[in-house]
Coordinates of C-alpha atoms and ligand atoms in Angstrom, one line a residue:
X1 CA 106.3 108.2 104.2
X2 CA 104.8 111.6 104.8
X3 CA 101.6 111.6 102.9
X4 CA 100.0 114.3 105.1
X5 CA 102.7 116.7 104.2
X6 CA 101.8 116.5 100.6
X7 CA 98.2 117.2 101.3
X8 CA 98.8 120.2 103.4
X9 CA 99.1 122.6 100.5
X10 CA 95.8 121.4 99.3
X11 CA 94.2 121.8 102.7
X12 CA 95.6 125.3 102.8
X13 CA 93.9 126.2 99.6
X14 CA 90.6 124.6 100.6
X15 CA 90.6 126.4 104.0
X16 CA 91.3 129.8 102.5
X17 CA 88.7 129.2 99.8
X18 CA 86.1 128.3 102.4
X19 CA 86.9 131.4 104.4
X20 CA 86.6 133.6 101.4
X21 CA 83.3 132.0 100.5
X22 CA 81.9 132.7 104.0
X23 CA 82.9 136.4 103.8
X24 CA 81.5 136.7 100.3
X25 CA 78.2 135.2 101.3
X26 CA 78.2 137.4 104.4
X27 CA 78.6 140.6 102.4
X28 CA 76.1 139.3 99.8
X29 CA 73.4 138.7 102.3
X30 CA 72.3 142.3 102.6
X31 CA 72.0 142.5 98.8
X32 CA 70.3 139.3 98.4
X33 CA 67.5 140.6 100.5
X34 CA 65.6 141.2 97.3
X35 CA 63.0 143.5 98.6
X36 CA 61.5 145.3 95.7
X37 CA 60.0 148.7 95.1
X38 CA 56.6 147.1 94.3
X39 CA 56.6 145.3 97.7
X40 CA 57.4 148.5 99.4
X41 CA 54.5 150.2 97.7
X42 CA 52.1 147.4 98.7
X43 CA 53.5 147.4 102.3
X44 CA 52.9 151.2 102.5
X45 CA 49.4 150.7 101.2
X46 CA 48.7 148.1 103.8
X47 CA 50.1 150.5 106.4
X48 CA 52.7 148.0 107.6
X49 CA 55.6 150.4 107.5
X50 CA 56.6 152.4 110.6
X51 CA 59.8 154.1 109.6
X52 CA 62.1 154.6 106.6
X53 CA 65.8 155.4 106.7
X54 CA 67.5 156.5 103.5
X55 CA 71.3 156.0 103.0
X56 CA 72.2 157.8 99.9
X57 CA 75.6 156.8 98.3
X58 CA 78.2 159.5 98.0
X59 CA 78.3 161.3 94.7
X60 CA 75.6 159.3 93.1
X61 CA 71.8 159.2 93.2
X62 CA 71.8 155.6 94.2
X63 CA 71.5 154.3 97.8
X64 CA 69.9 151.9 100.1
X65 CA 66.5 152.2 101.8
X66 CA 66.1 150.7 105.3
X67 CA 62.5 149.9 106.0
X68 CA 61.1 149.1 109.5
X69 CA 57.8 147.3 109.9
X70 CA 55.2 147.2 112.6
X71 CA 55.9 143.6 113.4
X72 CA 59.5 144.5 114.3
X73 CA 61.1 143.2 111.1
X74 CA 63.1 145.3 108.8
X75 CA 64.3 145.0 105.1
X76 CA 66.6 146.8 102.8
X77 CA 65.9 148.0 99.3
X78 CA 68.6 149.1 96.8
X79 CA 67.5 151.8 94.5
X80 CA 68.9 153.8 91.6
X81 CA 67.5 157.1 92.7
X82 CA 66.8 157.7 96.4
X83 CA 64.8 160.9 95.8
X84 CA 62.1 158.8 94.1
X85 CA 61.6 156.7 97.2
X86 CA 61.8 159.7 99.4
X87 CA 58.9 161.3 97.6
X88 CA 57.0 158.0 97.5
X89 CA 57.1 157.4 101.2
X90 CA 56.2 161.0 101.9
X91 CA 53.0 160.4 99.8
X92 CA 52.1 157.8 102.4
X93 CA 52.7 160.1 105.3
X94 CA 56.1 158.8 106.4
X95 CA 58.9 161.3 106.9
X96 CA 62.1 159.4 105.9
X97 CA 65.3 160.0 107.9
X98 CA 68.2 160.6 105.6
X99 CA 71.5 159.4 106.9
X100 CA 75.0 159.0 105.4
X101 CA 76.4 155.5 105.3
X102 CA 78.5 155.4 108.4
X103 CA 82.2 155.2 107.4
X104 CA 83.3 152.7 110.0
X105 CA 80.7 150.2 108.7
X106 CA 82.6 149.9 105.5
X107 CA 85.7 148.8 107.5
X108 CA 83.6 146.4 109.5
X109 CA 81.9 144.8 106.5
X110 CA 84.8 144.5 104.2
X111 CA 88.2 145.0 105.8
X112 CA 87.7 143.0 108.9
X113 CA 86.8 139.7 107.3
X114 CA 89.7 140.1 104.8
X115 CA 92.1 140.7 107.7
X116 CA 90.7 137.7 109.6
X117 CA 91.2 135.5 106.6
X118 CA 94.8 136.8 106.1
X119 CA 95.6 136.2 109.8
X120 CA 94.1 132.7 109.7
X121 CA 96.0 132.0 106.5
X122 CA 99.4 133.0 108.0
X123 CA 98.6 131.0 111.1
X124 CA 97.8 127.9 109.1
X125 CA 100.9 128.4 106.9
X126 CA 103.1 128.5 110.0
X127 CA 101.4 125.5 111.4
X128 CA 102.0 123.5 108.2
X129 CA 105.6 124.4 108.1
X130 CA 106.3 123.5 111.6
X131 CA 104.6 120.1 111.1
X132 CA 106.6 119.4 108.0
X133 CA 110.0 120.1 109.5
X134 CA 109.2 118.2 112.7
X135 CA 108.3 115.2 110.6
X136 CA 111.7 115.0 109.1
X137 CA 115.0 115.2 110.9
X138 CA 116.8 115.7 107.6
X139 CA 116.0 119.4 107.4
X140 CA 113.5 121.6 105.6
X141 CA 111.0 120.0 103.3
X142 CA 109.6 121.3 100.2
X143 CA 106.7 120.0 98.2
X144 CA 106.8 119.6 94.5
X145 CA 103.3 119.8 93.4
X146 CA 104.1 117.7 90.4
X147 CA 106.6 115.1 91.3
X148 CA 105.5 114.6 94.9
X149 CA 109.1 114.0 95.9
X150 CA 110.2 115.4 99.1
X151 CA 113.4 117.4 99.1
X152 CA 115.5 117.7 102.1
X153 CA 118.8 119.5 102.0
X154 CA 121.4 117.4 103.7
X155 CA 122.4 119.6 106.6
X156 CA 124.6 117.1 108.3
X157 CA 121.8 116.1 110.7
X158 CA 121.7 112.5 109.6
X159 CA 125.2 111.1 109.0
X160 CA 126.9 107.7 108.9
X161 CA 127.4 108.0 112.6
X162 CA 123.7 107.6 113.0
X163 CA 123.7 104.3 111.2
X164 CA 124.9 101.7 113.6
X165 CA 126.4 98.4 112.5
X166 CA 126.2 97.9 108.7
X167 CA 129.9 98.2 108.4
X168 CA 130.3 96.7 105.0
X169 CA 127.3 98.5 103.6
X170 CA 128.6 101.8 104.8
X171 CA 132.1 101.2 103.3
X172 CA 130.5 100.3 100.0
X173 CA 128.8 103.7 100.0
X174 CA 132.0 105.5 101.0
X175 CA 133.0 106.1 97.4
X176 CA 129.6 107.4 96.4
X177 CA 129.8 110.0 99.2
X178 CA 133.3 110.9 98.0
X179 CA 132.1 111.3 94.5
X180 CA 129.2 113.6 95.5
X181 CA 131.6 115.7 97.6
X182 CA 134.2 116.0 94.9
X183 CA 133.2 114.8 91.5
X184 CA 136.2 116.3 89.8
X185 CA 138.5 113.8 91.6
X186 CA 136.8 111.0 89.8
X187 CA 136.2 112.5 86.4
X188 CA 139.9 113.5 86.3
X189 CA 141.0 110.0 86.1
X190 CA 138.1 108.8 84.0
X191 CA 136.5 106.7 86.7
X192 CA 132.8 105.8 86.2
X193 CA 130.7 106.0 89.3
X194 CA 127.5 104.0 89.4
X195 CA 124.3 105.9 88.6
X196 CA 122.1 103.7 90.6
X197 CA 122.5 101.8 93.9
X198 CA 119.9 99.3 94.8
X199 CA 119.5 98.6 98.5
X200 CA 118.0 95.3 99.3
X201 CA 116.8 94.1 102.6
X202 CA 113.9 93.5 104.9
X203 CA 111.7 96.4 106.1
X204 CA 113.2 98.3 109.0
X205 CA 116.9 97.3 108.3
X206 CA 117.9 100.9 107.7
X207 CA 117.8 101.3 104.0
X208 CA 116.2 104.7 104.1
X209 CA 118.5 105.7 106.9
X210 CA 121.5 104.7 104.9
X211 CA 120.4 106.7 101.8
X212 CA 119.7 109.7 104.0
X213 CA 123.1 109.4 105.7
X214 CA 124.9 109.4 102.3
X215 CA 123.1 112.6 101.4
X216 CA 123.9 114.0 104.8
X217 CA 127.6 113.1 104.7
X218 CA 128.0 114.5 101.2
X219 CA 125.8 117.5 102.1
X220 CA 123.7 117.3 99.0
X221 CA 120.0 117.5 98.4
X222 CA 118.0 114.4 99.0
X223 CA 114.9 113.8 96.9
X224 CA 112.8 111.0 98.3
X225 CA 109.7 109.4 96.8
X226 CA 108.0 106.1 97.2
X227 CA 107.4 103.8 94.3
X228 CA 103.8 103.5 95.3
X229 CA 103.4 107.3 94.8
X230 CA 104.0 106.7 91.1
X231 CA 101.4 104.1 90.5
X232 CA 98.5 105.0 92.7
X233 CA 97.2 107.7 90.4
X234 CA 95.7 107.9 86.9
X235 CA 97.3 106.5 83.9
X236 CA 100.1 108.7 82.6
X237 CA 100.6 110.5 85.9
X238 CA 103.4 108.2 87.0
X239 CA 105.5 108.7 84.0
X240 CA 105.2 112.5 84.1
X241 CA 106.1 112.4 87.8
X242 CA 109.2 110.5 87.0
X243 CA 110.1 113.2 84.4
X244 CA 109.4 116.0 86.8
X245 CA 111.5 114.3 89.5
X246 CA 114.5 113.9 87.3
X247 CA 114.1 117.4 85.9
X248 CA 114.1 118.8 89.4
X249 CA 117.1 116.6 90.4
X250 CA 119.1 117.8 87.4
X251 CA 118.6 121.4 88.5
X252 CA 119.9 120.5 91.9
X253 CA 122.8 118.2 91.0
X254 CA 124.9 116.9 92.7
X255 CA 122.1 115.2 94.6
X256 CA 120.5 111.9 95.6
X257 CA 117.2 110.6 94.4
X258 CA 115.8 108.0 96.7
X259 CA 113.0 105.7 95.5
X260 CA 111.5 103.6 98.3
X261 CA 109.6 100.5 97.5
X262 CA 110.9 100.5 93.9
X263 CA 109.2 97.1 93.4
X264 CA 105.9 98.9 93.1
X265 CA 107.1 100.4 89.8
X266 CA 109.9 98.1 88.7
X267 CA 108.1 94.7 89.0
X268 CA 108.9 92.4 86.1
X269 CA 106.9 93.3 83.1
X270 CA 104.2 91.3 81.5
X271 CA 103.8 88.8 84.3
X272 CA 100.8 90.0 86.2
X273 CA 97.7 87.9 86.1
X274 CA 95.0 89.3 83.9
X275 CA 97.2 91.4 81.7
X276 CA 99.9 93.9 82.4
X277 CA 99.6 97.0 84.4
X278 CA 99.8 99.7 81.8
X279 CA 100.4 102.5 84.2
X280 CA 103.2 100.7 86.0
X281 CA 104.9 99.8 82.7
X282 CA 104.8 103.3 81.4
X283 CA 106.3 104.6 84.7
X284 CA 109.0 102.0 84.6
X285 CA 109.9 102.8 81.0
X286 CA 110.1 106.4 81.8
X287 CA 112.4 105.6 84.8
X288 CA 114.7 103.6 82.5
X289 CA 114.7 106.4 79.9
X290 CA 115.6 109.0 82.5
X291 CA 118.3 106.8 84.0
X292 CA 119.8 106.2 80.6
X293 CA 119.4 109.9 79.7
X294 CA 121.7 111.5 82.2
X295 CA 125.4 111.3 81.8
X296 CA 127.6 109.1 83.8
X297 CA 129.1 111.7 86.0
X298 CA 126.4 114.2 86.0
X299 CA 126.2 114.1 89.8
X300 CA 122.9 112.4 90.2
X301 CA 122.9 109.2 92.2
X302 CA 119.7 107.2 92.2
X303 CA 119.3 105.0 95.3
X304 CA 116.4 102.7 95.5
X305 CA 115.2 100.3 98.2
X306 CA 113.3 97.0 98.0
X307 CA 112.7 93.9 100.0
X308 CA 111.9 91.9 96.9
X309 CA 114.8 92.1 94.5
X310 CA 113.7 88.8 93.0
X311 CA 110.6 90.3 91.5
X312 CA 112.3 93.3 89.9
X313 CA 112.5 93.6 86.2
X314 CA 115.9 92.6 85.1
X315 CA 116.1 95.6 82.8
X316 CA 116.5 97.8 85.9
X317 CA 119.7 96.0 87.0
X318 CA 121.5 96.5 83.7
X319 CA 124.8 98.5 83.6
X320 CA 124.2 102.2 83.6
X321 CA 121.1 101.7 85.7
X322 CA 121.1 100.1 89.1
X323 CA 124.4 98.4 88.6
X324 CA 125.4 98.4 92.2
X325 CA 123.5 96.2 94.6
X326 CA 123.9 96.4 98.3
X327 CA 122.3 93.9 100.6
X328 CA 121.3 95.4 103.9
X329 CA 121.3 92.5 106.3
X330 CA 119.4 92.3 109.6
X331 CA 121.9 93.1 112.3
X332 CA 123.9 90.5 114.1
X333 CA 124.4 90.5 117.8
X334 CA 127.2 93.1 117.7
X335 CA 125.2 95.3 115.3
X336 CA 122.1 95.0 117.5
X337 CA 124.1 96.2 120.5
X338 CA 125.4 99.2 118.5
X339 CA 121.9 100.1 117.3
X340 CA 120.7 99.9 120.9
X341 CA 123.4 102.2 121.9
X342 CA 122.6 104.7 119.2
X343 CA 118.9 104.7 120.1
X344 CA 119.5 104.9 123.9
X345 CA 121.6 108.0 123.6
X346 CA 118.8 110.3 124.5
X347 CA 117.3 107.9 127.0
X348 CA 118.8 107.8 130.5
X349 CA 119.4 104.2 131.4
X350 CA 119.6 102.8 134.9
X351 CA 122.8 101.0 135.9
X352 CA 121.1 97.6 135.7
X353 CA 120.5 97.9 132.0
X354 CA 122.7 95.5 130.1
X355 CA 122.4 96.3 126.4
X356 CA 124.7 93.4 125.5
X357 CA 122.2 91.0 127.0
X358 CA 119.3 92.7 125.3
X359 CA 121.2 92.3 122.0
X360 CA 121.6 88.6 122.7
X361 CA 117.9 88.1 123.3
X362 CA 116.7 90.0 120.2
X363 CA 118.0 87.8 117.3
X364 CA 116.0 88.6 114.3
X365 CA 115.1 92.1 115.4
X366 CA 115.7 94.8 112.8
X367 CA 117.0 98.3 113.6
X368 CA 113.4 99.5 113.5
X369 CA 112.3 96.8 115.9
X370 CA 115.1 97.7 118.3
X371 CA 114.3 101.4 118.1
X372 CA 110.7 100.5 118.8
X373 CA 111.7 98.2 121.7
X374 CA 113.6 101.1 123.5
X375 CA 110.8 103.5 122.8
X376 CA 108.3 101.1 124.4
X377 CA 110.6 100.7 127.4
X378 CA 110.9 104.5 127.7
X379 CA 107.1 104.8 127.6
X380 CA 106.8 102.3 130.4
X381 CA 109.3 104.3 132.5
X382 CA 107.4 107.5 131.8
X383 CA 104.2 105.9 132.8
X384 CA 105.7 105.1 136.1
X385 CA 107.0 108.6 136.4
X386 CA 110.7 107.6 136.3
X387 CA 113.4 109.6 134.7
X388 CA 115.4 106.6 133.6
X389 CA 114.8 103.3 131.9
X390 CA 115.3 100.0 133.8
X391 CA 116.1 96.6 132.5
X392 CA 112.7 95.5 133.7
X393 CA 111.1 98.1 131.3
X394 CA 113.1 96.7 128.4
X395 CA 112.0 93.2 129.4
X396 CA 108.3 94.3 129.4
X397 CA 108.8 96.0 126.0
X398 CA 110.4 92.9 124.6
X399 CA 107.3 90.9 125.4
X400 CA 105.1 93.7 124.0
X401 CA 106.8 94.2 120.7
X402 CA 107.8 90.6 120.2
X403 CA 104.7 88.8 121.2
X404 CA 102.0 91.4 121.7
X405 CA 100.9 92.8 125.0
X406 CA 100.4 90.4 127.8
X407 CA 96.8 90.2 128.5
X408 CA 96.3 89.1 132.0
X409 CA 92.8 90.3 132.0
X410 CA 91.4 87.8 129.6
X411 CA 89.5 85.2 131.5
X412 CA 90.4 81.6 130.5
X413 CA 88.9 78.5 131.8
X414 CA 90.9 76.3 134.2
X415 CA 90.8 73.5 131.6
X416 CA 92.2 75.7 128.9
X417 CA 94.9 76.9 131.3
X418 CA 95.9 73.4 132.2
X419 CA 96.2 72.3 128.6
X420 CA 98.2 75.4 127.7
X421 CA 100.5 74.8 130.7
X422 CA 101.3 71.2 129.6
X423 CA 101.6 72.3 126.0
X424 CA 104.2 75.0 126.8
X425 CA 106.0 72.6 129.3
X426 CA 106.3 70.2 126.4
X427 CA 108.0 72.8 124.2
X428 CA 110.2 73.9 127.1
X429 CA 111.5 70.4 128.0
X430 CA 112.6 69.8 124.5
X431 CA 114.3 73.3 124.3
X432 CA 116.2 72.4 127.4
X433 CA 117.2 68.8 126.6
X434 CA 118.1 69.2 122.9
X435 CA 121.6 70.5 122.5
X436 CA 121.3 72.9 119.6
X437 CA 118.2 74.8 120.6
X438 CA 117.4 76.9 123.6
X439 CA 118.1 77.4 126.5
X440 CA 114.7 78.6 127.6
X441 CA 114.3 82.2 128.5
X442 CA 110.7 82.4 129.6
X443 CA 107.8 80.0 129.7
X444 CA 104.4 81.6 130.0
X445 CA 100.8 80.8 129.8
X446 CA 99.7 84.4 129.7
X447 CA 97.8 85.0 126.5
X448 CA 99.7 87.2 124.1
X449 CA 97.1 89.1 122.3
X450 CA 98.2 87.8 119.0
X451 CA 96.1 84.6 119.3
X452 CA 98.7 82.5 121.1
X453 CA 97.6 81.0 124.4
X454 CA 101.1 81.0 125.8
X455 CA 104.7 81.0 124.7
X456 CA 108.1 79.4 125.3
X457 CA 110.9 81.7 124.4
X458 CA 114.4 80.4 123.8
X459 CA 117.4 82.5 124.3
X460 CA 119.5 82.5 121.2
X461 CA 123.1 82.7 122.1
X462 CA 124.6 83.1 118.7
X463 CA 123.7 84.0 115.2
X464 CA 123.8 81.1 112.9
X465 CA 125.0 81.3 109.4
X466 CA 124.3 77.7 108.5
X467 CA 121.6 75.4 109.7
X468 CA 122.6 71.8 110.2
X469 CA 120.3 68.9 109.6
X470 CA 120.5 68.1 113.3
X471 CA 119.5 71.6 114.3
X472 CA 116.6 71.5 111.9
X473 CA 115.4 68.2 113.2
X474 CA 115.6 69.5 116.7
X475 CA 113.6 72.6 115.7
X476 CA 110.9 70.3 114.4
X477 CA 110.9 68.3 117.6
X478 CA 110.5 71.4 119.7
X479 CA 107.6 72.5 117.5
X480 CA 105.9 69.1 118.0
X481 CA 106.6 69.1 121.8
X482 CA 103.4 71.0 122.7
X483 CA 101.1 68.7 120.9
X484 CA 102.9 65.6 122.3
X485 CA 102.6 66.8 125.8
X486 CA 98.9 67.4 125.4
X487 CA 98.5 63.9 123.9
X488 CA 100.3 62.3 126.8
X489 CA 98.4 64.0 129.5
X490 CA 94.9 64.4 128.1
X491 CA 93.0 61.8 126.2
X492 CA 91.9 64.4 123.8
X493 CA 94.0 66.7 121.6
X494 CA 93.2 70.3 120.8
X495 CA 93.4 72.5 117.8
X496 CA 95.8 74.8 119.7
X497 CA 98.8 73.2 118.1
X498 CA 98.0 73.8 114.5
X499 CA 100.5 76.6 114.0
X500 CA 103.2 74.4 115.6
X501 CA 102.3 71.6 113.2
X502 CA 102.4 73.9 110.2
X503 CA 105.8 75.2 111.3
X504 CA 107.2 71.7 111.7
X505 CA 105.9 70.6 108.3
X506 CA 107.3 73.6 106.5
X507 CA 110.7 73.0 108.1
X508 CA 110.6 69.4 107.0
X509 CA 109.7 70.3 103.5
X510 CA 112.5 72.8 103.3
X511 CA 114.9 70.0 104.4
X512 CA 113.8 67.8 101.6
X513 CA 113.2 70.2 98.7
X514 CA 115.8 72.9 99.3
X515 CA 118.7 71.5 101.3
X516 CA 119.0 68.0 99.9
X517 CA 118.8 66.5 103.4
X518 CA 116.8 63.4 102.6
X519 CA 118.4 60.2 101.4
X520 CA 115.8 59.0 98.9
X521 CA 115.3 62.5 97.2
X522 CA 119.0 63.3 97.3
X523 CA 120.8 66.5 96.7
X524 CA 118.3 68.2 94.3
X525 CA 116.5 71.4 94.7
X526 CA 112.8 71.0 94.1
X527 CA 111.8 74.2 95.8
X528 CA 109.4 76.4 93.9
X529 CA 110.3 79.4 96.1
X530 CA 106.7 79.9 96.9
X531 CA 106.5 83.3 95.3
X532 CA 102.9 84.3 95.5
X533 CA 103.5 87.6 93.7
X534 CA 104.3 85.6 90.6
X535 CA 101.4 83.3 90.9
X536 CA 100.6 84.1 87.3
X537 CA 104.0 83.1 86.1
X538 CA 104.1 80.0 88.3
X539 CA 100.8 78.8 87.0
X540 CA 101.9 79.3 83.5
X541 CA 105.2 77.4 84.1
X542 CA 105.0 73.7 84.5
X543 CA 106.2 72.4 87.8
X544 CA 109.9 71.4 87.5
X545 CA 109.4 67.9 88.7
X546 CA 107.1 65.0 88.1
X547 CA 104.1 63.7 90.0
X548 CA 106.3 60.8 91.1
X549 CA 108.9 63.1 92.7
X550 CA 106.1 65.1 94.3
X551 CA 104.8 61.9 95.9
X552 CA 108.2 61.0 97.0
X553 CA 108.7 64.4 98.6
X554 CA 105.5 64.1 100.6
X555 CA 106.5 60.7 101.8
X556 CA 110.0 62.0 102.9
X557 CA 108.4 64.9 104.7
X558 CA 106.1 62.6 106.5
X559 CA 108.9 60.3 107.5
X560 CA 111.0 63.2 108.9
X561 CA 108.0 64.4 111.0
X562 CA 107.2 60.8 112.2
X563 CA 110.8 60.3 113.2
X564 CA 111.0 63.6 115.1
X565 CA 107.7 62.9 116.7
X566 CA 108.8 59.6 118.0
X567 CA 112.2 60.9 119.4
X568 CA 110.4 64.0 120.9
X569 CA 107.8 61.8 122.6
X570 CA 110.5 59.6 124.1
X571 CA 112.2 62.6 125.6
X572 CA 109.1 64.0 127.1
X573 CA 108.1 60.6 128.5
X574 CA 111.5 60.3 130.1
X575 CA 111.0 63.7 131.7
X576 CA 107.3 63.2 132.6
X577 CA 108.0 64.2 136.2
X578 CA 109.5 67.5 135.0
X579 CA 106.5 67.9 132.7
X580 CA 104.1 67.7 135.6
X581 CA 106.1 69.9 137.9
X582 CA 106.6 72.5 135.2
X583 CA 102.9 72.6 134.3
X584 CA 102.0 72.9 138.0
X585 CA 104.4 75.8 138.5
X586 CA 103.0 77.5 135.4
X587 CA 99.5 77.2 136.7
X588 CA 100.6 78.7 139.9
X589 CA 102.8 81.5 138.6
X590 CA 101.6 81.9 135.0
X591 CA 105.1 82.8 134.0
X592 CA 108.4 81.2 134.9
X593 CA 112.0 82.3 134.3
X594 CA 114.9 80.4 133.0
X595 CA 116.3 79.8 136.5
X596 CA 113.0 78.5 137.9
X597 CA 112.6 76.2 134.9
X598 CA 116.1 74.8 135.1
X599 CA 115.7 74.2 138.8
X600 CA 113.0 71.6 138.0
X601 CA 115.6 69.5 136.3
X602 CA 118.2 69.5 139.1
X603 CA 115.5 68.4 141.5
X604 CA 114.7 65.4 139.3
X605 CA 118.3 64.4 138.5
X606 CA 117.5 60.7 138.3
X607 CA 116.1 61.1 134.8
X608 CA 119.7 60.5 133.7
X609 CA 122.1 62.6 131.7
X610 CA 120.0 63.0 128.6
X611 CA 121.5 66.4 128.0
X612 CA 124.7 64.8 126.7
X613 CA 123.0 62.4 124.3
X614 CA 123.3 63.2 120.7
X615 CA 120.3 63.6 118.4
X616 CA 122.1 64.5 115.2
Ligands
ADP1 P1 113.9 100.6 105.8 O1 114.0 101.8 104.9 O2 115.0 99.6 105.5 O3 112.6 100.0 105.9 P2 114.5 102.6 107.8 O4 115.7 103.1 107.3 O5 113.2 103.4 107.5 O6 114.2 101.1 107.2 O7 114.6 102.3 109.3 C1 113.6 102.6 110.2 C2 114.2 103.1 111.5 O8 114.9 102.0 112.2 C3 115.2 104.2 111.4 O9 114.6 105.4 111.3 C4 116.1 104.0 112.6 O10 115.5 104.6 113.7 C5 116.0 102.5 112.8 N1 117.2 101.8 112.3 C6 117.2 100.9 111.3 N2 118.4 100.4 111.1 C7 119.3 101.1 111.9 C8 120.7 101.2 112.1 N3 121.5 100.3 111.4 N4 121.2 102.0 113.0 C9 120.4 102.8 113.7 N5 119.0 102.9 113.5 C10 118.5 102.0 112.7
ZN2 ZN1 103.0 75.4 120.8

């Protein structure tokens, strides 16, 4: 998370070193002027010397001789006996000036650079510290040279109140907090508290936040390290880091150790392609040894986060290790609203902002996405020198974070634009007509910056727990809609629909192989899970079904797609008038809203009451 923080100490040492080196070379330069007595003699003989100044050292016959030449140059000679030189130059008719070494020059040559270095050092140190603490709201950070874990003392800054939604997850962690606060309460009655808690969930769902909040609530130290920190280094380093980390934690118990991305270390052993990863295995073994090593109620709780619980080594989930698993789900509509409220606390919102509606339109957004959304909106407000955030800002941010920045500037040909308009109109009509999808939120033919020529965005009105066969069929139909519209209007078809087709095919395959939704295949799961990480294992394992079944699956997938294609085409043909109107409006305005789009249907009412027909 905070790589730069770890490197600061090293930078500090390097900078100080460089400064010292400069000073050293600086003081050395006079001495390195290796002018010799022999050279002096020859220069005197050649009559090149104009003046000689002798600086005898105090209390010793040694000293330095400053020689000025006719050509304006000057050199310094260090000698063991200044009187010898004095006599020598006098022989050549030069009367040397004898002068004590000026006292202040000693200060200038030695003390000043040292002081400069010290001041610079203090300055850099202060700078580093301020950077470190600003990077982490959880409190003061400390670097452990060895374990690379970051320690932050829970000072109540992050608490459960900062974690919006996630009610069940929070209540599951309640007892851990209680235990850290008052271990005696539990040991008294012989209760065993889990040593390890595994937080599973997609990135940005708030796993780190939860772990921090637990430490904050219990007011205990929080050691955090990322699994990838263990494995990026040389062999053997990972294991010793684990040892150091647990050693440090024991000294600070009760405390929390948080290991982010634990899958980087705890991936199932012996499954990688091309042999195992020695370093990772050693690290994992050490982790298991440490977890087994400390007593049940010693006051150390290890929390770990992953988004790939399926690839974890089962050893890690055994009792006495990570025996508590908490799934951190992406927020539902209520959760999203709460998260938006938490993150809009320090952002003045204008009266027209409706967070409930924002929550409704952001299905699938994680906490991190929502935080980002509000931040982008605030940036837009700031750019327009406003002191508050408007709903319009959030709308713009929505497009920006969801689909990439609208790129109005990119020049597209009229033909391209026309194709895109019909393509999106095709999607939009199906969204509107089919009962289980949509309604349409925005239709746009403004390129998104992520490679899409346009987009049609539905407004999800509820979070769905189950998908029905009918809904999945309708999703496929919507995906195919763009391509169908292109085909109806233009003789040619473009490559623009390839991702739509891919999406439709994937959905159809899931229906057949995972959900048992096809008659001839029946209720059997033939899904291979598509786990690329375990490609090695999957290749080694035989496919669980025969070639014959594979062929049957392909036929079923095709028949679903064909069926959807036909139904979708019928709908679009029946609404051809709307298709033209919608495309025309899009070409004119580039982007149309839900109201503008729905008005197209009321004007062409004669197309019948398709909206009530069933497609299940
Ligand atoms: P993860 O560790 O699951 O990848 P994080 O805990 O790092 O996710 O979350 C990233 C950011 O997203 C947090 O710092 C916070 O701002 C925001 N966030 C995520 N979930 C929530 C939530 N439930 N409540 C409030 N903010 C959240
Ligand atoms: Zn499309």
